[in-house]
Coordinates of C-alpha atoms (C1' of nucleotides) and ligand atoms in Angstrom, one line a residue:
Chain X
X228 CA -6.0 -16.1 -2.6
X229 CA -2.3 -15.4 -1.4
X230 CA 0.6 -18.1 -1.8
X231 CA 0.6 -18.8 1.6
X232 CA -3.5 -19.5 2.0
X233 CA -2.8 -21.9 -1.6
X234 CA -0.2 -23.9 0.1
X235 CA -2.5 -24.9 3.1
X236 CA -5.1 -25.9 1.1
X237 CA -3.0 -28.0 -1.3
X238 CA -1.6 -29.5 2.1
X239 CA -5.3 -30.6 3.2
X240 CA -6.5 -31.2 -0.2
X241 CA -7.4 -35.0 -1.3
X242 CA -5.3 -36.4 1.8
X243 CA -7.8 -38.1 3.7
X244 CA -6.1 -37.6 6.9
X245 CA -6.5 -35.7 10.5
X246 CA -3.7 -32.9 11.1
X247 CA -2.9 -31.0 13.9
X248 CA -2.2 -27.2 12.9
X249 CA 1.7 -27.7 13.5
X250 CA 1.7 -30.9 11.2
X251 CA -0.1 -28.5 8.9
X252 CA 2.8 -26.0 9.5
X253 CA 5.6 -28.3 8.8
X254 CA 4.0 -29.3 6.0
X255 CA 3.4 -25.8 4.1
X256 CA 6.9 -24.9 5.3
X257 CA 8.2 -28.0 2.8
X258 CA 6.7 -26.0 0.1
X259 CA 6.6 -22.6 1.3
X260 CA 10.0 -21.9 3.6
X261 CA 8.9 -18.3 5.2
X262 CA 5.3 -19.2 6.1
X263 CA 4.0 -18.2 9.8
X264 CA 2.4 -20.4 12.2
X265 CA -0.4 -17.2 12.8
X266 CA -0.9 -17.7 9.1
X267 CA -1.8 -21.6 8.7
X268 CA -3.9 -20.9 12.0
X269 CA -5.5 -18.2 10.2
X270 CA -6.4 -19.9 6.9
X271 CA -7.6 -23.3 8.7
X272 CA -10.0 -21.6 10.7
X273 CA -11.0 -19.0 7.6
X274 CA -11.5 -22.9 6.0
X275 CA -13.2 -24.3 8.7
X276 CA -16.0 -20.8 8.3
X277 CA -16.0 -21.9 5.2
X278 CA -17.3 -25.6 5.7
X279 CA -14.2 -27.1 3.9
X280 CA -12.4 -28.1 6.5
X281 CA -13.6 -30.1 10.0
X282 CA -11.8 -29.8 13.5
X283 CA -11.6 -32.6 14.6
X284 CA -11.3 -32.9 19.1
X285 CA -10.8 -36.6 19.9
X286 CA -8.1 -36.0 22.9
X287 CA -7.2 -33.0 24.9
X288 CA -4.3 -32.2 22.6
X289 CA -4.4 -30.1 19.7
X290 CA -7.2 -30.0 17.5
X291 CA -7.1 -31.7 14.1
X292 CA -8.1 -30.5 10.5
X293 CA -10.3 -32.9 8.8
X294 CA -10.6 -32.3 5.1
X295 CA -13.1 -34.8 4.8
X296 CA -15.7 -32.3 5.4
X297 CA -18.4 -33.3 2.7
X298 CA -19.1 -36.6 3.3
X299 CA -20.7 -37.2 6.8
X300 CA -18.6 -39.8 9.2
X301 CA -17.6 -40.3 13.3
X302 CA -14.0 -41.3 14.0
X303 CA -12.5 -44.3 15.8
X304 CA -9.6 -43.6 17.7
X305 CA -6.5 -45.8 19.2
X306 CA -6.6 -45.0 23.0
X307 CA -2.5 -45.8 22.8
X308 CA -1.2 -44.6 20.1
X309 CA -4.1 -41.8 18.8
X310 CA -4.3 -42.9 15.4
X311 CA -7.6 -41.5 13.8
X312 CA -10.2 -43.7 11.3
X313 CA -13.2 -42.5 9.8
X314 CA -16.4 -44.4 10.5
X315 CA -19.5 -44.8 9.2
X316 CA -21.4 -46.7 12.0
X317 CA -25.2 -48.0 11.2
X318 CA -28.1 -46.3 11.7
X319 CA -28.7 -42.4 12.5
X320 CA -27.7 -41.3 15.9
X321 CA -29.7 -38.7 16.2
X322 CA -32.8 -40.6 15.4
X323 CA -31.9 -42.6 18.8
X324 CA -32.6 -39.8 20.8
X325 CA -36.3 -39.7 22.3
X326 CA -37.9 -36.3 22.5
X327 CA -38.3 -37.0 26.5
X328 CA -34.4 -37.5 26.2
X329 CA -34.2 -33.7 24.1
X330 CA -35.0 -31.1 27.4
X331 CA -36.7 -28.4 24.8
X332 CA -33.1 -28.3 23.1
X333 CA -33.4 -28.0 19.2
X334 CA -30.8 -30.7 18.4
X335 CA -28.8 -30.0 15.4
X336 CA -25.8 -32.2 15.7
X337 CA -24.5 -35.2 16.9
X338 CA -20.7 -36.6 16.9
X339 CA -19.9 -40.2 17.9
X340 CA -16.7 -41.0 18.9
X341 CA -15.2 -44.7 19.4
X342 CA -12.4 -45.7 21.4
X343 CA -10.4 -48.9 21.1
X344 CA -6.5 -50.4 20.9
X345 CA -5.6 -50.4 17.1
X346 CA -4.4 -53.5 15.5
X347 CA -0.5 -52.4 15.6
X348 CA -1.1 -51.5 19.6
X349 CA -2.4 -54.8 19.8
X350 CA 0.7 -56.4 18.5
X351 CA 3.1 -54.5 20.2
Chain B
X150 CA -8.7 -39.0 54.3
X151 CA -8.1 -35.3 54.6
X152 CA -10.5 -32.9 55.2
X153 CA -9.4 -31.6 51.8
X154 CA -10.3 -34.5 50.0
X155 CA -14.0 -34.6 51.9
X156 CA -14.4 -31.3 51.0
X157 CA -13.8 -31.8 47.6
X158 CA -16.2 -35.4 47.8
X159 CA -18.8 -33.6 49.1
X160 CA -18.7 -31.1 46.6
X161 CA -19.0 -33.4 43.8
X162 CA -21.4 -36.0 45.8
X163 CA -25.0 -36.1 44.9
X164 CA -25.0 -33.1 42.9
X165 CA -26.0 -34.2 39.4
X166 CA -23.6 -31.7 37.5
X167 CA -20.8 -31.0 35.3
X168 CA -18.4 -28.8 37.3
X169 CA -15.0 -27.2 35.8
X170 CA -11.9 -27.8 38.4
X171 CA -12.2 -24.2 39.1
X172 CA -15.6 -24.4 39.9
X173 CA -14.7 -27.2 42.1
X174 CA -12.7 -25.3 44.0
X175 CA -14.6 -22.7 44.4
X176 CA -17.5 -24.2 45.9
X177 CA -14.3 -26.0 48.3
X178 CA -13.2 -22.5 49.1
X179 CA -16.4 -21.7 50.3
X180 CA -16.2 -24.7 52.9
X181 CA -12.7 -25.0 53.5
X182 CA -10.9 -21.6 52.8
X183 CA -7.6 -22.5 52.1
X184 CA -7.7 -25.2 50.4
X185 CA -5.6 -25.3 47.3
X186 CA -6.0 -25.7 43.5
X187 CA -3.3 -28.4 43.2
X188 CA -5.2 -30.2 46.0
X189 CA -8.1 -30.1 44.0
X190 CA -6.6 -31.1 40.8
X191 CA -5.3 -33.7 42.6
X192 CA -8.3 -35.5 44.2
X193 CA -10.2 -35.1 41.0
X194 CA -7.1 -36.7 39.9
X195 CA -7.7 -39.8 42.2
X196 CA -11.5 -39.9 41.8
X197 CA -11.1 -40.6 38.3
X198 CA -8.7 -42.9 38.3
X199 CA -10.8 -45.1 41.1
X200 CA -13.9 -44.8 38.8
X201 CA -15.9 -42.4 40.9
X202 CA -16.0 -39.6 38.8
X203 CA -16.0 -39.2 34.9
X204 CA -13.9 -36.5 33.2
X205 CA -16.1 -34.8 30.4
X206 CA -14.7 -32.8 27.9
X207 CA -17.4 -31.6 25.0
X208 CA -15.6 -28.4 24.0
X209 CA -11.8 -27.5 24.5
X210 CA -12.5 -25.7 27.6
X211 CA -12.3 -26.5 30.8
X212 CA -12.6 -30.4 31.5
X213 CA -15.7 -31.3 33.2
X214 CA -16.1 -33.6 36.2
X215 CA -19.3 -36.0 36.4
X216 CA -20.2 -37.6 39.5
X217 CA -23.1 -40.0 37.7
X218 CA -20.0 -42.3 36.7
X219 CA -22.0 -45.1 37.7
X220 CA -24.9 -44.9 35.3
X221 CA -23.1 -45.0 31.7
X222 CA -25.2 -41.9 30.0
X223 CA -24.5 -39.3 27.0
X224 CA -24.7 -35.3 26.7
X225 CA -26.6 -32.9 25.5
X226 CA -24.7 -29.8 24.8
X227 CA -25.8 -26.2 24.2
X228 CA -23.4 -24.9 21.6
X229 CA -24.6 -21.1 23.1
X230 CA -24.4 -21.3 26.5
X231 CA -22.4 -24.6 27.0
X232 CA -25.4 -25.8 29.1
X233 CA -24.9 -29.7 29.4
X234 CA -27.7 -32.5 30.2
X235 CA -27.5 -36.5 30.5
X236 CA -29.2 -38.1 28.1
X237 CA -29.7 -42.2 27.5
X238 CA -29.8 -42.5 23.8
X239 CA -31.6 -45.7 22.7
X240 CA -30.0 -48.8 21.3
X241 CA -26.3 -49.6 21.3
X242 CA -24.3 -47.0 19.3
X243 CA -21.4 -49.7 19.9
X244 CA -23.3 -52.1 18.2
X245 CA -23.5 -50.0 15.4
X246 CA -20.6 -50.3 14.0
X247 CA -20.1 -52.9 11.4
X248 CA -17.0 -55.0 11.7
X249 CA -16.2 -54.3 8.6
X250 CA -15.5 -50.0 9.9
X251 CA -13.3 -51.7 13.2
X252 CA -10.3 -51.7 10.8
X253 CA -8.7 -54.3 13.4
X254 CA -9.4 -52.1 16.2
X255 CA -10.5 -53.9 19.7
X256 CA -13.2 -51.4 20.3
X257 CA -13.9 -50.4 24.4
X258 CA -15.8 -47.4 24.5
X259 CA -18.1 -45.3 22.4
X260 CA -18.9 -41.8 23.5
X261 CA -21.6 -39.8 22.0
X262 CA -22.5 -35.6 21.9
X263 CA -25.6 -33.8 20.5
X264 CA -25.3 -30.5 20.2
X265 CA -28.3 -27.8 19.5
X266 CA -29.5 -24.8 21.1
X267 CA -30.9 -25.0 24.7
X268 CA -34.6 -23.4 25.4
X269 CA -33.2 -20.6 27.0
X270 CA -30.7 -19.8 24.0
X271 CA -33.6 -19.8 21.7
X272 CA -36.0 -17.9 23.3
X273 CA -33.1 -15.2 24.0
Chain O
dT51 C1' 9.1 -37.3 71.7
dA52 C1' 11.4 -38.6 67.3
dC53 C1' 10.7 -40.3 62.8
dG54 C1' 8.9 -41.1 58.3
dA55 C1' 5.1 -41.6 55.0
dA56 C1' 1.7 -39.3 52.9
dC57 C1' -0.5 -35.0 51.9
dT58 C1' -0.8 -30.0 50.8
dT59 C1' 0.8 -25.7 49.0
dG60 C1' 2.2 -21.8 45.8
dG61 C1' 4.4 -21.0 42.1
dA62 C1' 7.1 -22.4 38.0
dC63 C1' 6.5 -24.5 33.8
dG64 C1' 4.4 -26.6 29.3
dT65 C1' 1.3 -26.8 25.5
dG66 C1' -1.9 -25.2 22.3
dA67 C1' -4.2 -21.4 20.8
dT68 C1' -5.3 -16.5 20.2
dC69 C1' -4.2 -11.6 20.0
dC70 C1' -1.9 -7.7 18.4
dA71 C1' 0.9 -4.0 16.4
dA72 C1' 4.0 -3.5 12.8
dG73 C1' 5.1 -4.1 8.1
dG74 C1' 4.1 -6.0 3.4
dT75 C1' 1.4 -6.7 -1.0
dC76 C1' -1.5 -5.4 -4.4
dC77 C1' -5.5 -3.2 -6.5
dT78 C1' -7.7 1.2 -7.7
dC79 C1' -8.1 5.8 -9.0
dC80 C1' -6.1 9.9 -10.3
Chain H
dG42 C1' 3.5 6.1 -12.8
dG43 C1' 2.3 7.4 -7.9
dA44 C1' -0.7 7.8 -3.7
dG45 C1' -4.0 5.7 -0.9
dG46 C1' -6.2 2.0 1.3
dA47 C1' -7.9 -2.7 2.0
dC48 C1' -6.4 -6.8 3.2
dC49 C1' -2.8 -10.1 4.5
dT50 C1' 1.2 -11.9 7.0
dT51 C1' 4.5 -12.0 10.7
dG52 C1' 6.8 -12.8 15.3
dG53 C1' 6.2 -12.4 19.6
dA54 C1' 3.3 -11.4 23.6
dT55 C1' -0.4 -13.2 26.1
dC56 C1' -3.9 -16.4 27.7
dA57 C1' -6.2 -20.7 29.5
dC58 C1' -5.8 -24.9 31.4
dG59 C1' -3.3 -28.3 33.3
dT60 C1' 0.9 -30.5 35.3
dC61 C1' 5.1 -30.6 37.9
dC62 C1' 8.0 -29.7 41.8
dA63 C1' 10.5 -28.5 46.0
dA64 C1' 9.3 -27.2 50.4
dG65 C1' 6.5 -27.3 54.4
dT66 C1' 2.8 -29.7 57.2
dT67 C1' 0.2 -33.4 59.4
dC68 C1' -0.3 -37.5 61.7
dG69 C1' 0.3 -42.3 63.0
dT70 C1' 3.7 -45.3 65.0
dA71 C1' 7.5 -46.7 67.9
Ligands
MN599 MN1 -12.4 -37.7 9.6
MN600 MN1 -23.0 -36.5 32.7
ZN601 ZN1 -2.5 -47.6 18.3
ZN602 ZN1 -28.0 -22.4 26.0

DNA sequence: TACGAACTTGGACGTGATCCAAGGTCCTCC
DNA sequence: GGAGGACCTTGGATCACGTCCAAGTTCGTA
């Protein structure tokens, strides 16, 4: 545990957020001034190994670390502006899935992703 | 329309699959042998935007283009091989989602990925 | 035939991510 | 304390994919 894999942790922990590696970066510079971009991409995916940490792919941009990794959820995401929500729809989506619908695959996983125009979208 | 854009129609037409752009112009190269990637790009480009071909994106590879834009469907992906199938989940995974986890959103769109291992992966 | 709109082309460019060789830190063993 | 080595960090090179752009081509119309 180095001073540079403490800050990126302390930057994801508790924050229930969605950050993309350079907003990660930033962030651990604020605390630590020298530390590398190869290094925060280093310890989020060594986190992500580890189970701590989700990446999170809702657009074609860059990826975004989900510390939220523990408690099971889908995201809802503003088509305009990209702001990120967790969800916890109704139901289990992987129980909607026939076993004529499964083609011999062993299923292990299943991510739902909602689109819409958040409220401050709306307004503007 | 060109005999670019036909070529690139045809390539996509019928074929129930989920090509890469490059693939796409491959199999155009094969028809039409000078035909360009920009070209392609761009009439994949148009497609989308006139609703007759969906862009699928279920890793941070290549985008994928669907041609079965006109019956809404879900994938099945094969986190191995990347293998991808249409599937028709039941129920309304839109429906699923209590007002009360739409935060003020206007909800459009809800887009849904398994992911498991394909036959072939496991018997490998 | 002359003109212009629309299309095509190859290559430059942008973004996000990964790779890599060099250098640094720190623990262990003598 | 000093040498050795495992592991970590760094900046920059490189990569994949996609977009952009200026120049050239095609083709319908007058
Ligand atoms: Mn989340
Ligand atoms: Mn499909
Ligand atoms: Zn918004
Ligand atoms: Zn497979």
């Amino acid at each position: 545990m180095t001073a540079q894999r403490r800050v990126v942790a302390e930057v994801l922990d508790g924050e229930h957020v969605h950050l993309t590696a350079d907003e990660v970066h930033a962030r651990a510079v604020a605390k630590l001034p020298e530390i590398s971009r190869a290094t925060v991409y280093n310890t989020l995916g060594e986190l992500v190994s580890l189970g701590e940490v989700l990446e999170v792919s809702t657009d074609r941009r860059a990826k975004r670390y989900d510390p939220n990794a523990h408690q099971p959820h889908h995201h809802l995401v503003c088509a305009r502006c990209g702001a990120i929500k967790d969800v916890h729809p109704m139901g289990n989506p992987m129980a909607d899935l026939p076993d004529s619908e499964r083609f011999g695959f062993t299923v292990s996983d299943v991510e739902v992703t909602y689109r819409g125009i958040c409220p401050n979208c709306t307004a503007a």
